[in-house]
Amino acid sequence: EVHAKNLLAVFRAQFGRFPGDPACSTLINALQETSEEFRIWWRRHDVNGQVITLKELKHPIVGRLVLEQHVFHPHEPADFTFLLYTPLPGTDTASKLHQLAGVQAPRTEVQYEQQDLS
């Protein structure tokens, strides 16, 4: 529910950039007709320009890394998205990233596993 409310606040921020767009208005009307949660949350007028989710990576050298993924949608340019990954507080991810900064890259290609924790 928290994630859905946050995404709706991001959608409202994006919708505010194109208030006369008929496709957005049609989508909003359809969602209001079919979802009680959407009707309630839409009336709150929450606006958020970023989305924060958790990402987990399994690195072959240091193991599990847990990162916060911050997604920003600046107003200009209109199609630009900025992603920022930061170590999740309370984990050992920051120290592992510092450790990796001193390690030379492996000579072979490494496959990373990614899991969305949201």
C-alpha positions as a Markdown table, in Angstrom:
| # | Residue | x | y | z |
|---|---|---|---|---|
| 1 | Glu | 0.0 | 0.0 | 0.0 |
| 2 | Val | 2.8 | 2.4 | 0.9 |
| 3 | His | 4.5 | 1.7 | -2.5 |
| 4 | Ala | 1.2 | 2.2 | -4.4 |
| 5 | Lys | 0.6 | 5.5 | -2.7 |
| 6 | Asn | 4.1 | 6.7 | -3.5 |
| 7 | Leu | 3.7 | 5.7 | -7.1 |
| 8 | Leu | 0.4 | 7.5 | -7.3 |
| 9 | Ala | 2.1 | 10.7 | -5.9 |
| 10 | Val | 4.8 | 10.4 | -8.5 |
| 11 | Phe | 2.1 | 9.9 | -11.2 |
| 12 | Arg | 0.4 | 13.1 | -10.0 |
| 13 | Ala | 3.6 | 15.0 | -10.2 |
| 14 | Gln | 4.1 | 13.8 | -13.8 |
| 15 | Phe | 0.4 | 14.5 | -14.6 |
| 16 | Gly | 0.9 | 18.0 | -13.4 |
| 17 | Arg | 3.4 | 18.6 | -16.2 |
| 18 | Phe | 0.7 | 17.8 | -18.8 |
| 19 | Pro | -2.6 | 18.8 | -17.2 |
| 20 | Gly | -4.6 | 18.9 | -20.5 |
| 21 | Asp | -3.5 | 15.5 | -21.7 |
| 22 | Pro | -6.7 | 13.7 | -22.7 |
| 23 | Ala | -5.1 | 10.2 | -22.3 |
| 24 | Cys | -4.1 | 11.0 | -18.7 |
| 25 | Ser | -7.6 | 12.3 | -17.9 |
| 26 | Thr | -9.2 | 9.2 | -19.5 |
| 27 | Leu | -6.8 | 6.9 | -17.4 |
| 28 | Ile | -7.6 | 8.8 | -14.2 |
| 29 | Asn | -11.3 | 8.6 | -14.8 |
| 30 | Ala | -11.1 | 4.9 | -15.5 |
| 31 | Leu | -9.1 | 4.3 | -12.4 |
| 32 | Gln | -11.5 | 6.3 | -10.2 |
| 33 | Glu | -14.4 | 4.2 | -11.6 |
| 34 | Thr | -12.8 | 0.9 | -10.9 |
| 35 | Ser | -10.7 | 1.4 | -7.7 |
| 36 | Glu | -12.0 | 2.7 | -4.4 |
| 37 | Glu | -8.4 | 3.0 | -3.1 |
| 38 | Phe | -7.5 | 5.1 | -6.2 |
| 39 | Arg | -10.5 | 7.4 | -5.6 |
| 40 | Ile | -9.5 | 7.9 | -1.9 |
| 41 | Trp | -5.8 | 8.4 | -2.6 |
| 42 | Trp | -6.3 | 10.7 | -5.6 |
| 43 | Arg | -8.4 | 13.1 | -3.4 |
| 44 | Arg | -5.4 | 13.4 | -1.1 |
| 45 | His | -3.5 | 15.3 | -3.8 |
| 46 | Asp | -0.1 | 13.9 | -2.7 |
| 47 | Val | 2.7 | 14.9 | -5.0 |
| 48 | Asn | 6.2 | 13.3 | -5.1 |
| 49 | Gly | 8.9 | 13.7 | -7.6 |
| 50 | Gln | 10.9 | 10.6 | -6.7 |
| 51 | Val | 10.4 | 6.9 | -6.0 |
| 52 | Ile | 12.5 | 5.0 | -3.5 |
| 53 | Thr | 12.8 | 1.2 | -3.7 |
| 54 | Leu | 15.2 | -1.4 | -2.4 |
| 55 | Lys | 17.5 | -3.4 | -4.6 |
| 56 | Glu | 19.6 | -6.4 | -3.6 |
| 57 | Leu | 22.6 | -7.5 | -5.5 |
| 58 | Lys | 24.6 | -10.7 | -5.0 |
| 59 | His | 28.2 | -9.7 | -5.9 |
| 60 | Pro | 30.7 | -12.5 | -6.6 |
| 61 | Ile | 33.4 | -11.0 | -4.3 |
| 62 | Val | 31.6 | -9.3 | -1.4 |
| 63 | Gly | 28.3 | -11.0 | -1.4 |
| 64 | Arg | 24.9 | -9.4 | -0.6 |
| 65 | Leu | 24.6 | -5.6 | -1.2 |
| 66 | Val | 21.4 | -3.8 | -0.3 |
| 67 | Leu | 20.8 | -0.4 | -2.0 |
| 68 | Glu | 18.2 | 2.2 | -2.0 |
| 69 | Gln | 17.2 | 3.2 | -5.5 |
| 70 | His | 16.1 | 6.8 | -5.8 |
| 71 | Val | 14.3 | 7.6 | -9.0 |
| 72 | Phe | 14.0 | 11.3 | -9.9 |
| 73 | His | 12.1 | 12.9 | -12.7 |
| 74 | Pro | 13.3 | 16.4 | -13.2 |
| 75 | His | 11.1 | 18.8 | -15.1 |
| 76 | Glu | 13.6 | 19.4 | -17.9 |
| 77 | Pro | 14.4 | 17.6 | -20.1 |
| 78 | Ala | 10.9 | 16.0 | -20.1 |
| 79 | Asp | 12.1 | 12.5 | -20.8 |
| 80 | Phe | 15.0 | 12.4 | -18.4 |
| 81 | Thr | 15.2 | 10.0 | -15.5 |
| 82 | Phe | 17.9 | 10.1 | -12.8 |
| 83 | Leu | 18.7 | 7.0 | -10.8 |
| 84 | Leu | 20.7 | 7.2 | -7.6 |
| 85 | Tyr | 21.8 | 4.1 | -5.6 |
| 86 | Thr | 22.9 | 4.5 | -2.0 |
| 87 | Pro | 23.8 | 1.9 | 0.6 |
| 88 | Leu | 20.9 | 1.0 | 2.8 |
| 89 | Pro | 21.6 | 2.3 | 6.4 |
| 90 | Gly | 21.9 | -0.4 | 9.0 |
| 91 | Thr | 23.6 | -2.9 | 6.6 |
| 92 | Asp | 27.3 | -3.6 | 5.8 |
| 93 | Thr | 26.8 | -2.5 | 2.2 |
| 94 | Ala | 28.8 | 0.8 | 2.5 |
| 95 | Ser | 31.8 | -1.0 | 3.9 |
| 96 | Lys | 31.6 | -3.6 | 1.1 |
| 97 | Leu | 31.5 | -0.9 | -1.5 |
| 98 | His | 34.6 | 0.7 | 0.0 |
| 99 | Gln | 36.2 | -2.7 | -0.1 |
| 100 | Leu | 35.3 | -3.1 | -3.8 |
| 101 | Ala | 36.8 | 0.3 | -4.5 |
| 102 | Gly | 40.2 | -1.1 | -3.7 |
| 103 | Val | 39.7 | -4.4 | -5.7 |
| 104 | Gln | 40.7 | -4.6 | -9.4 |
| 105 | Ala | 37.9 | -5.7 | -11.7 |
| 106 | Pro | 38.0 | -9.4 | -12.6 |
| 107 | Arg | 39.3 | -10.2 | -16.1 |
| 108 | Thr | 36.2 | -12.3 | -16.9 |
| 109 | Glu | 32.7 | -11.0 | -17.3 |
| 110 | Val | 30.7 | -11.3 | -14.1 |
| 111 | Gln | 27.0 | -12.0 | -14.0 |
| 112 | Tyr | 25.1 | -10.2 | -11.2 |
| 113 | Glu | 21.8 | -11.4 | -9.8 |
| 114 | Gln | 19.3 | -8.6 | -9.0 |
| 115 | Gln | 16.2 | -8.8 | -6.9 |
| 116 | Asp | 13.6 | -6.1 | -6.4 |
| 117 | Leu | 12.7 | -6.0 | -2.7 |
| 118 | Ser | 9.9 | -3.6 | -3.1 |
